[in-house]
PDB file of N, CA, C and O in Angstrom:
ATOM      1  N   MET M   1      19.300   8.930  -9.670  1.00  0.00           N
ATOM      2  CA  MET M   1      19.070  10.042  -8.644  1.00  0.00           C
ATOM      3  C   MET M   1      17.591   9.969  -8.188  1.00  0.00           C
ATOM      4  O   MET M   1      16.785   9.930  -9.400  1.00  0.00           O
ATOM      5  N   LEU M   2      17.326  10.096  -7.198  1.00  0.00           N
ATOM      6  CA  LEU M   2      16.192  10.481  -6.369  1.00  0.00           C
ATOM      7  C   LEU M   2      16.118  11.628  -5.814  1.00  0.00           C
ATOM      8  O   LEU M   2      16.953  12.020  -4.981  1.00  0.00           O
ATOM      9  N   VAL M   3      14.894  12.421  -6.095  1.00  0.00           N
ATOM     10  CA  VAL M   3      14.781  14.037  -5.513  1.00  0.00           C
ATOM     11  C   VAL M   3      13.747  13.805  -4.688  1.00  0.00           C
ATOM     12  O   VAL M   3      12.655  13.503  -5.395  1.00  0.00           O
ATOM     13  N   ILE M   4      13.798  13.974  -3.303  1.00  0.00           N
ATOM     14  CA  ILE M   4      12.542  13.893  -2.461  1.00  0.00           C
ATOM     15  C   ILE M   4      12.264  15.284  -1.873  1.00  0.00           C
ATOM     16  O   ILE M   4      13.079  15.802  -1.167  1.00  0.00           O
ATOM     17  N   TYR M   5      10.894  15.949  -1.946  1.00  0.00           N
ATOM     18  CA  TYR M   5      10.651  17.040  -1.469  1.00  0.00           C
ATOM     19  C   TYR M   5       9.586  16.643  -0.160  1.00  0.00           C
ATOM     20  O   TYR M   5       8.684  15.956  -0.182  1.00  0.00           O
ATOM     21  N   ASN M   6       9.670  17.431   0.813  1.00  0.00           N
ATOM     22  CA  ASN M   6       8.926  17.877   1.830  1.00  0.00           C
ATOM     23  C   ASN M   6       8.276  19.036   1.896  1.00  0.00           C
ATOM     24  O   ASN M   6       8.880  19.873   2.230  1.00  0.00           O
ATOM     25  N   MET M   7       6.933  19.126   1.445  1.00  0.00           N
ATOM     26  CA  MET M   7       6.384  20.730   1.343  1.00  0.00           C
ATOM     27  C   MET M   7       5.483  20.869   2.804  1.00  0.00           C
ATOM     28  O   MET M   7       4.550  21.716   2.374  1.00  0.00           O
ATOM     29  N   TYR M   8       5.617  19.760   3.592  1.00  0.00           N
ATOM     30  CA  TYR M   8       4.934  20.132   4.979  1.00  0.00           C
ATOM     31  C   TYR M   8       5.811  20.732   5.982  1.00  0.00           C
ATOM     32  O   TYR M   8       7.069  20.423   6.129  1.00  0.00           O
ATOM     33  N   GLN M   9       4.944  21.101   7.064  1.00  0.00           N
ATOM     34  CA  GLN M   9       5.509  21.513   8.283  1.00  0.00           C
ATOM     35  C   GLN M   9       5.671  20.456   9.151  1.00  0.00           C
ATOM     36  O   GLN M   9       5.455  20.608  10.600  1.00  0.00           O
ATOM     37  N   THR M  10       5.996  19.025   8.732  1.00  0.00           N
ATOM     38  CA  THR M  10       6.342  18.242   9.682  1.00  0.00           C
ATOM     39  C   THR M  10       7.902  18.054   9.979  1.00  0.00           C
ATOM     40  O   THR M  10       8.584  17.748   9.095  1.00  0.00           O
ATOM     41  N   LYS M  11       8.049  18.108  11.139  1.00  0.00           N
ATOM     42  CA  LYS M  11       9.426  18.234  11.424  1.00  0.00           C
ATOM     43  C   LYS M  11      10.035  16.591  11.644  1.00  0.00           C
ATOM     44  O   LYS M  11       9.785  16.041  12.191  1.00  0.00           O
ATOM     45  N   CYS M  12      11.190  16.653  10.604  1.00  0.00           N
ATOM     46  CA  CYS M  12      12.159  15.504  10.621  1.00  0.00           C
ATOM     47  C   CYS M  12      11.428  14.108  10.678  1.00  0.00           C
ATOM     48  O   CYS M  12      11.606  13.249  11.714  1.00  0.00           O
ATOM     49  N   ALA M  13      10.450  13.993   9.976  1.00  0.00           N
ATOM     50  CA  ALA M  13       9.537  12.893   9.995  1.00  0.00           C
ATOM     51  C   ALA M  13      10.045  11.554   9.245  1.00  0.00           C
ATOM     52  O   ALA M  13      10.832  11.923   8.426  1.00  0.00           O
ATOM     53  N   ALA M  14       9.875  10.437   9.892  1.00  0.00           N
ATOM     54  CA  ALA M  14      10.310   9.329   8.950  1.00  0.00           C
ATOM     55  C   ALA M  14       9.412   9.039   7.931  1.00  0.00           C
ATOM     56  O   ALA M  14       8.110   9.046   8.087  1.00  0.00           O
ATOM     57  N   PHE M  15       9.810   8.782   6.601  1.00  0.00           N
ATOM     58  CA  PHE M  15       9.116   8.776   5.477  1.00  0.00           C
ATOM     59  C   PHE M  15       9.435   7.582   4.745  1.00  0.00           C
ATOM     60  O   PHE M  15      10.525   7.315   4.593  1.00  0.00           O
ATOM     61  N   THR M  16       8.429   6.772   4.333  1.00  0.00           N
ATOM     62  CA  THR M  16       8.657   5.468   3.542  1.00  0.00           C
ATOM     63  C   THR M  16       8.548   5.735   2.244  1.00  0.00           C
ATOM     64  O   THR M  16       7.656   6.152   1.753  1.00  0.00           O
ATOM     65  N   LEU M  17       9.770   5.246   1.420  1.00  0.00           N
ATOM     66  CA  LEU M  17       9.795   5.456   0.119  1.00  0.00           C
ATOM     67  C   LEU M  17       9.308   4.153  -0.593  1.00  0.00           C
ATOM     68  O   LEU M  17       9.635   3.165   0.068  1.00  0.00           O
ATOM     69  N   THR M  18       8.451   4.253  -1.475  1.00  0.00           N
ATOM     70  CA  THR M  18       8.051   2.786  -2.330  1.00  0.00           C
ATOM     71  C   THR M  18       8.218   3.231  -3.645  1.00  0.00           C
ATOM     72  O   THR M  18       8.409   4.364  -4.237  1.00  0.00           O
ATOM     73  N   ASN M  19       8.064   2.318  -4.542  1.00  0.00           N
ATOM     74  CA  ASN M  19       8.112   2.129  -5.880  1.00  0.00           C
ATOM     75  C   ASN M  19       9.925   2.410  -6.462  1.00  0.00           C
ATOM     76  O   ASN M  19       9.955   3.231  -7.264  1.00  0.00           O
ATOM     77  N   VAL M  20      10.797   2.437  -5.343  1.00  0.00           N
ATOM     78  CA  VAL M  20      12.093   3.020  -5.888  1.00  0.00           C
ATOM     79  C   VAL M  20      12.551   2.120  -6.888  1.00  0.00           C
ATOM     80  O   VAL M  20      12.431   0.758  -6.600  1.00  0.00           O
ATOM     81  N   PRO M  21      13.312   2.543  -7.978  1.00  0.00           N
ATOM     82  CA  PRO M  21      13.408   1.798  -9.186  1.00  0.00           C
ATOM     83  C   PRO M  21      14.544   0.709  -9.008  1.00  0.00           C
ATOM     84  O   PRO M  21      14.738  -0.376  -9.778  1.00  0.00           O
ATOM     85  N   MET M  22      15.546   0.923  -8.015  1.00  0.00           N
ATOM     86  CA  MET M  22      16.661  -0.177  -7.679  1.00  0.00           C
ATOM     87  C   MET M  22      17.016  -0.516  -6.313  1.00  0.00           C
ATOM     88  O   MET M  22      16.907   0.416  -5.538  1.00  0.00           O
ATOM     89  N   ASP M  23      16.795  -1.579  -6.090  1.00  0.00           N
ATOM     90  CA  ASP M  23      17.158  -2.155  -4.567  1.00  0.00           C
ATOM     91  C   ASP M  23      18.772  -2.031  -4.340  1.00  0.00           C
ATOM     92  O   ASP M  23      19.578  -1.880  -5.232  1.00  0.00           O
ATOM     93  N   GLY M  24      18.936  -1.629  -3.105  1.00  0.00           N
ATOM     94  CA  GLY M  24      20.360  -1.469  -3.028  1.00  0.00           C
ATOM     95  C   GLY M  24      20.606  -0.285  -2.016  1.00  0.00           C
ATOM     96  O   GLY M  24      19.686   0.086  -1.284  1.00  0.00           O
ATOM     97  N   THR M  25      21.821  -0.032  -1.709  1.00  0.00           N
ATOM     98  CA  THR M  25      22.269   1.257  -1.329  1.00  0.00           C
ATOM     99  C   THR M  25      22.179   2.519  -1.900  1.00  0.00           C
ATOM    100  O   THR M  25      22.662   2.550  -3.379  1.00  0.00           O
ATOM    101  N   TRP M  26      21.576   3.672  -1.682  1.00  0.00           N
ATOM    102  CA  TRP M  26      21.578   4.903  -1.951  1.00  0.00           C
ATOM    103  C   TRP M  26      22.194   5.861  -1.026  1.00  0.00           C
ATOM    104  O   TRP M  26      22.102   5.964  -0.032  1.00  0.00           O
ATOM    105  N   LYS M  27      22.999   7.021  -1.731  1.00  0.00           N
ATOM    106  CA  LYS M  27      23.713   7.678  -0.791  1.00  0.00           C
ATOM    107  C   LYS M  27      23.170   8.916  -0.788  1.00  0.00           C
ATOM    108  O   LYS M  27      22.518   9.607  -1.923  1.00  0.00           O
ATOM    109  N   VAL M  28      23.166   9.545   0.359  1.00  0.00           N
ATOM    110  CA  VAL M  28      22.301  10.967   0.315  1.00  0.00           C
ATOM    111  C   VAL M  28      23.530  12.074   0.128  1.00  0.00           C
ATOM    112  O   VAL M  28      24.412  12.094   0.530  1.00  0.00           O
ATOM    113  N   VAL M  29      23.337  12.460  -1.331  1.00  0.00           N
ATOM    114  CA  VAL M  29      24.333  13.424  -1.871  1.00  0.00           C
ATOM    115  C   VAL M  29      23.999  15.119  -1.393  1.00  0.00           C
ATOM    116  O   VAL M  29      24.893  15.934  -1.717  1.00  0.00           O
ATOM    117  N   PHE M  30      22.691  15.277  -0.941  1.00  0.00           N
ATOM    118  CA  PHE M  30      22.087  16.632  -0.585  1.00  0.00           C
ATOM    119  C   PHE M  30      20.974  16.431   0.354  1.00  0.00           C
ATOM    120  O   PHE M  30      20.221  15.874   0.158  1.00  0.00           O
ATOM    121  N   ASN M  31      21.249  17.190   1.457  1.00  0.00           N
ATOM    122  CA  ASN M  31      20.015  17.167   2.746  1.00  0.00           C
ATOM    123  C   ASN M  31      19.938  18.690   2.747  1.00  0.00           C
ATOM    124  O   ASN M  31      20.843  19.574   3.202  1.00  0.00           O
ATOM    125  N   GLY M  32      19.131  19.198   2.464  1.00  0.00           N
ATOM    126  CA  GLY M  32      18.376  20.760   2.450  1.00  0.00           C
ATOM    127  C   GLY M  32      18.642  21.428   3.560  1.00  0.00           C
ATOM    128  O   GLY M  32      18.399  22.464   3.902  1.00  0.00           O
ATOM    129  N   ASP M  33      18.699  20.392   4.769  1.00  0.00           N
ATOM    130  CA  ASP M  33      18.329  21.019   6.251  1.00  0.00           C
ATOM    131  C   ASP M  33      19.677  20.956   7.060  1.00  0.00           C
ATOM    132  O   ASP M  33      19.489  21.348   8.171  1.00  0.00           O
ATOM    133  N   LEU M  34      20.782  20.778   6.380  1.00  0.00           N
ATOM    134  CA  LEU M  34      21.986  20.516   7.123  1.00  0.00           C
ATOM    135  C   LEU M  34      22.501  21.906   7.581  1.00  0.00           C
ATOM    136  O   LEU M  34      22.399  23.222   7.032  1.00  0.00           O
ATOM    137  N   GLN M  35      22.917  22.086   8.848  1.00  0.00           N
ATOM    138  CA  GLN M  35      23.560  23.407   9.392  1.00  0.00           C
ATOM    139  C   GLN M  35      24.707  23.647   8.916  1.00  0.00           C
ATOM    140  O   GLN M  35      24.968  24.934   9.053  1.00  0.00           O
ATOM    141  N   GLU M  36      25.599  22.916   8.015  1.00  0.00           N
ATOM    142  CA  GLU M  36      26.571  23.462   7.205  1.00  0.00           C
ATOM    143  C   GLU M  36      26.188  24.399   5.932  1.00  0.00           C
ATOM    144  O   GLU M  36      27.041  25.249   5.697  1.00  0.00           O
ATOM    145  N   TYR M  37      24.782  24.589   5.699  1.00  0.00           N
ATOM    146  CA  TYR M  37      24.447  25.614   4.933  1.00  0.00           C
ATOM    147  C   TYR M  37      23.848  26.710   5.389  1.00  0.00           C
ATOM    148  O   TYR M  37      23.947  27.889   5.023  1.00  0.00           O
ATOM    149  N   SER M  38      23.302  26.711   6.962  1.00  0.00           N
ATOM    150  CA  SER M  38      22.766  27.752   7.616  1.00  0.00           C
ATOM    151  C   SER M  38      22.657  27.401   9.003  1.00  0.00           C
ATOM    152  O   SER M  38      22.202  26.238   9.291  1.00  0.00           O
ATOM    153  N   SER M  39      23.247  28.001  10.131  1.00  0.00           N
ATOM    154  CA  SER M  39      22.964  27.724  11.525  1.00  0.00           C
ATOM    155  C   SER M  39      21.653  27.758  11.794  1.00  0.00           C
ATOM    156  O   SER M  39      21.126  27.196  12.833  1.00  0.00           O
ATOM    157  N   GLN M  40      20.431  28.191  11.061  1.00  0.00           N
ATOM    158  CA  GLN M  40      19.027  28.325  11.342  1.00  0.00           C
ATOM    159  C   GLN M  40      18.456  27.008  10.845  1.00  0.00           C
ATOM    160  O   GLN M  40      17.167  26.772  11.524  1.00  0.00           O
ATOM    161  N   TYR M  41      19.092  26.204  10.318  1.00  0.00           N
ATOM    162  CA  TYR M  41      18.371  24.685   9.884  1.00  0.00           C
ATOM    163  C   TYR M  41      18.292  23.848  10.955  1.00  0.00           C
ATOM    164  O   TYR M  41      19.211  23.934  12.096  1.00  0.00           O
ATOM    165  N   ALA M  42      17.819  22.966  10.967  1.00  0.00           N
ATOM    166  CA  ALA M  42      17.679  21.904  12.240  1.00  0.00           C
ATOM    167  C   ALA M  42      18.360  20.789  12.375  1.00  0.00           C
ATOM    168  O   ALA M  42      18.420  20.115  12.949  1.00  0.00           O
ATOM    169  N   ASN M  43      19.109  20.579  11.028  1.00  0.00           N
ATOM    170  CA  ASN M  43      20.214  19.362  10.714  1.00  0.00           C
ATOM    171  C   ASN M  43      19.451  18.089  10.916  1.00  0.00           C
ATOM    172  O   ASN M  43      20.011  17.079  11.215  1.00  0.00           O
ATOM    173  N   CYS M  44      18.223  18.020  10.535  1.00  0.00           N
ATOM    174  CA  CYS M  44      17.562  16.680  10.397  1.00  0.00           C
ATOM    175  C   CYS M  44      18.012  15.691   9.552  1.00  0.00           C
ATOM    176  O   CYS M  44      18.295  15.953   8.566  1.00  0.00           O
ATOM    177  N   GLY M  45      18.240  14.713   9.965  1.00  0.00           N
ATOM    178  CA  GLY M  45      18.942  13.460   9.145  1.00  0.00           C
ATOM    179  C   GLY M  45      20.293  13.830   8.833  1.00  0.00           C
ATOM    180  O   GLY M  45      20.746  13.060   7.946  1.00  0.00           O
ATOM    181  N   ALA M  46      21.128  14.506   9.805  1.00  0.00           N
ATOM    182  CA  ALA M  46      22.455  14.725   9.285  1.00  0.00           C
ATOM    183  C   ALA M  46      23.297  13.504   9.536  1.00  0.00           C
ATOM    184  O   ALA M  46      24.127  13.216   8.871  1.00  0.00           O
ATOM    185  N   SER M  47      22.655  12.582  10.264  1.00  0.00           N
ATOM    186  CA  SER M  47      23.562  11.251  10.482  1.00  0.00           C
ATOM    187  C   SER M  47      23.259  10.234   9.443  1.00  0.00           C
ATOM    188  O   SER M  47      23.790   9.249   9.234  1.00  0.00           O
ATOM    189  N   GLN M  48      22.066  10.543   8.532  1.00  0.00           N
ATOM    190  CA  GLN M  48      21.758   9.500   7.518  1.00  0.00           C
ATOM    191  C   GLN M  48      22.684   9.839   6.248  1.00  0.00           C
ATOM    192  O   GLN M  48      22.408  10.663   5.503  1.00  0.00           O
ATOM    193  N   THR M  49      23.457   8.833   6.156  1.00  0.00           N
ATOM    194  CA  THR M  49      24.217   9.099   4.897  1.00  0.00           C
ATOM    195  C   THR M  49      23.990   8.073   3.988  1.00  0.00           C
ATOM    196  O   THR M  49      24.330   8.530   2.707  1.00  0.00           O
ATOM    197  N   THR M  50      23.265   6.886   3.993  1.00  0.00           N
ATOM    198  CA  THR M  50      22.978   6.161   3.026  1.00  0.00           C
ATOM    199  C   THR M  50      21.428   5.703   3.368  1.00  0.00           C
ATOM    200  O   THR M  50      21.024   5.643   4.674  1.00  0.00           O
ATOM    201  N   VAL M  51      20.753   5.048   2.553  1.00  0.00           N
ATOM    202  CA  VAL M  51      19.366   4.523   2.432  1.00  0.00           C
ATOM    203  C   VAL M  51      19.399   3.359   1.755  1.00  0.00           C
ATOM    204  O   VAL M  51      19.984   3.042   0.585  1.00  0.00           O
ATOM    205  N   THR M  52      19.075   2.295   2.383  1.00  0.00           N
ATOM    206  CA  THR M  52      18.863   0.873   2.125  1.00  0.00           C
ATOM    207  C   THR M  52      17.489   0.707   1.555  1.00  0.00           C
ATOM    208  O   THR M  52      16.681   0.650   2.175  1.00  0.00           O
ATOM    209  N   VAL M  53      17.532   0.281   0.321  1.00  0.00           N
ATOM    210  CA  VAL M  53      16.126  -0.283  -0.226  1.00  0.00           C
ATOM    211  C   VAL M  53      16.138  -1.532  -0.612  1.00  0.00           C
ATOM    212  O   VAL M  53      17.154  -2.068  -1.030  1.00  0.00           O
ATOM    213  N   SER M  54      15.009  -2.221  -0.076  1.00  0.00           N
ATOM    214  CA  SER M  54      14.915  -3.644  -0.187  1.00  0.00           C
ATOM    215  C   SER M  54      13.379  -3.677  -0.810  1.00  0.00           C
ATOM    216  O   SER M  54      12.075  -3.151  -0.327  1.00  0.00           O
ATOM    217  N   ASN M  55      13.102  -4.482  -2.003  1.00  0.00           N
ATOM    218  CA  ASN M  55      11.848  -4.841  -2.499  1.00  0.00           C
ATOM    219  C   ASN M  55      11.011  -3.384  -2.715  1.00  0.00           C
ATOM    220  O   ASN M  55       9.948  -3.192  -2.559  1.00  0.00           O
ATOM    221  N   GLY M  56      12.077  -2.505  -3.278  1.00  0.00           N
ATOM    222  CA  GLY M  56      11.496  -1.182  -3.800  1.00  0.00           C
ATOM    223  C   GLY M  56      10.962  -0.169  -2.611  1.00  0.00           C
ATOM    224  O   GLY M  56      10.447   0.746  -2.776  1.00  0.00           O
ATOM    225  N   SER M  57      11.227  -0.417  -1.363  1.00  0.00           N
ATOM    226  CA  SER M  57      11.223   0.418  -0.400  1.00  0.00           C
ATOM    227  C   SER M  57      12.041   0.682   0.665  1.00  0.00           C
ATOM    228  O   SER M  57      13.093  -0.100   0.769  1.00  0.00           O
ATOM    229  N   GLY M  58      12.063   1.943   1.233  1.00  0.00           N
ATOM    230  CA  GLY M  58      13.169   2.378   2.166  1.00  0.00           C
ATOM    231  C   GLY M  58      12.662   3.527   2.971  1.00  0.00           C
ATOM    232  O   GLY M  58      11.575   3.762   2.834  1.00  0.00           O
ATOM    233  N   SER M  59      13.550   3.949   4.114  1.00  0.00           N
ATOM    234  CA  SER M  59      12.949   5.051   4.771  1.00  0.00           C
ATOM    235  C   SER M  59      13.952   5.920   5.057  1.00  0.00           C
ATOM    236  O   SER M  59      15.233   5.706   5.112  1.00  0.00           O
ATOM    237  N   VAL M  60      13.626   7.163   5.232  1.00  0.00           N
ATOM    238  CA  VAL M  60      14.545   8.468   5.218  1.00  0.00           C
ATOM    239  C   VAL M  60      13.853   9.287   6.430  1.00  0.00           C
ATOM    240  O   VAL M  60      12.850   9.300   6.591  1.00  0.00           O
ATOM    241  N   GLN M  61      14.685  10.196   7.017  1.00  0.00           N
ATOM    242  CA  GLN M  61      14.357  11.006   8.075  1.00  0.00           C
ATOM    243  C   GLN M  61      14.168  12.504   6.852  1.00  0.00           C
ATOM    244  O   GLN M  61      15.250  12.802   6.143  1.00  0.00           O
ATOM    245  N   LEU M  62      13.136  12.705   6.813  1.00  0.00           N
ATOM    246  CA  LEU M  62      12.565  14.124   5.967  1.00  0.00           C
ATOM    247  C   LEU M  62      12.552  15.275   6.469  1.00  0.00           C
ATOM    248  O   LEU M  62      11.731  15.390   7.565  1.00  0.00           O
ATOM    249  N   PRO M  63      13.498  16.465   6.275  1.00  0.00           N
ATOM    250  CA  PRO M  63      13.447  17.481   6.994  1.00  0.00           C
ATOM    251  C   PRO M  63      12.038  18.542   6.448  1.00  0.00           C
ATOM    252  O   PRO M  63      11.399  18.003   5.325  1.00  0.00           O
ATOM    253  N   GLU M  64      11.563  19.109   7.502  1.00  0.00           N
ATOM    254  CA  GLU M  64      10.182  20.298   7.001  1.00  0.00           C
ATOM    255  C   GLU M  64      10.615  21.122   5.745  1.00  0.00           C
ATOM    256  O   GLU M  64      11.575  21.615   5.972  1.00  0.00           O
ATOM    257  N   PHE M  65       9.978  21.353   4.847  1.00  0.00           N
ATOM    258  CA  PHE M  65      10.073  22.344   3.788  1.00  0.00           C
ATOM    259  C   PHE M  65      11.333  22.083   3.258  1.00  0.00           C
ATOM    260  O   PHE M  65      12.124  23.077   3.048  1.00  0.00           O
ATOM    261  N   SER M  66      11.787  20.961   3.019  1.00  0.00           N
ATOM    262  CA  SER M  66      13.183  20.731   2.370  1.00  0.00           C
ATOM    263  C   SER M  66      13.010  19.448   1.101  1.00  0.00           C
ATOM    264  O   SER M  66      12.004  19.138   1.025  1.00  0.00           O
ATOM    265  N   MET M  67      14.346  19.423   0.824  1.00  0.00           N
ATOM    266  CA  MET M  67      14.597  18.178  -0.127  1.00  0.00           C
ATOM    267  C   MET M  67      16.005  17.226   0.344  1.00  0.00           C
ATOM    268  O   MET M  67      16.744  17.545   0.971  1.00  0.00           O
ATOM    269  N   LEU M  68      15.904  16.077  -0.193  1.00  0.00           N
ATOM    270  CA  LEU M  68      17.091  15.197  -0.329  1.00  0.00           C
ATOM    271  C   LEU M  68      17.062  14.730  -1.597  1.00  0.00           C
ATOM    272  O   LEU M  68      16.159  14.468  -2.526  1.00  0.00           O
ATOM    273  N   VAL M  69      18.526  14.768  -1.883  1.00  0.00           N
ATOM    274  CA  VAL M  69      19.055  13.922  -3.053  1.00  0.00           C
ATOM    275  C   VAL M  69      19.759  12.747  -2.890  1.00  0.00           C
ATOM    276  O   VAL M  69      20.679  12.962  -2.084  1.00  0.00           O
ATOM    277  N   LEU M  70      19.183  11.631  -3.269  1.00  0.00           N
ATOM    278  CA  LEU M  70      19.901  10.260  -3.174  1.00  0.00           C
ATOM    279  C   LEU M  70      20.468   9.908  -4.477  1.00  0.00           C
ATOM    280  O   LEU M  70      19.854  10.141  -5.711  1.00  0.00           O
ATOM    281  N   ALA M  71      21.500   9.276  -4.673  1.00  0.00           N
ATOM    282  CA  ALA M  71      22.287   8.690  -5.765  1.00  0.00           C
ATOM    283  C   ALA M  71      22.447   7.405  -5.574  1.00  0.00           C
ATOM    284  O   ALA M  71      22.977   6.701  -4.506  1.00  0.00           O
ATOM    285  N   TYR M  72      22.260   6.474  -6.447  1.00  0.00           N
ATOM    286  CA  TYR M  72      22.384   4.924  -6.346  1.00  0.00           C
ATOM    287  C   TYR M  72      23.737   4.709  -6.389  1.00  0.00           C
ATOM    288  O   TYR M  72      24.622   5.048  -7.153  1.00  0.00           O
ATOM    289  N   GLN M  73      24.114   3.760  -5.420  1.00  0.00           N
ATOM    290  CA  GLN M  73      25.391   3.095  -5.255  1.00  0.00           C
ATOM    291  C   GLN M  73      25.496   1.762  -5.409  1.00  0.00           C
ATOM    292  O   GLN M  73      26.576   1.262  -5.657  1.00  0.00           O
ATOM    293  N   GLY M  74      24.397   0.903  -5.586  1.00  0.00           N
ATOM    294  CA  GLY M  74      24.554  -0.505  -5.847  1.00  0.00           C
ATOM    295  C   GLY M  74      24.263  -1.364  -4.679  1.00  0.00           C
ATOM    296  O   GLY M  74      23.945  -0.906  -3.490  1.00  0.00           O
TER     297      GLY M  74
END
C-alpha cells in the first residue's frame, strides 16, 4: 500500500512518484477528492483507477488538500 498526501493548494496537479518499491500496476483504492463522498469535492483524478510504475517511477493526479491510497496489483 502507498498513501500519498497533498497538503498544498495546487489543484489536481500531475505528481511524479519516485522510489516506489514495486514496479507494475497499482490500483487506486481511495481518492479523497471524489464527489461520491461530497458534492463539494472537485472529483480530481476520478478517471484514474490504476497507476503504472516503471523503474520505481509513476505519475498520479493529486487532489489539493487530499490523499490517494494505492494497492499493489502486480
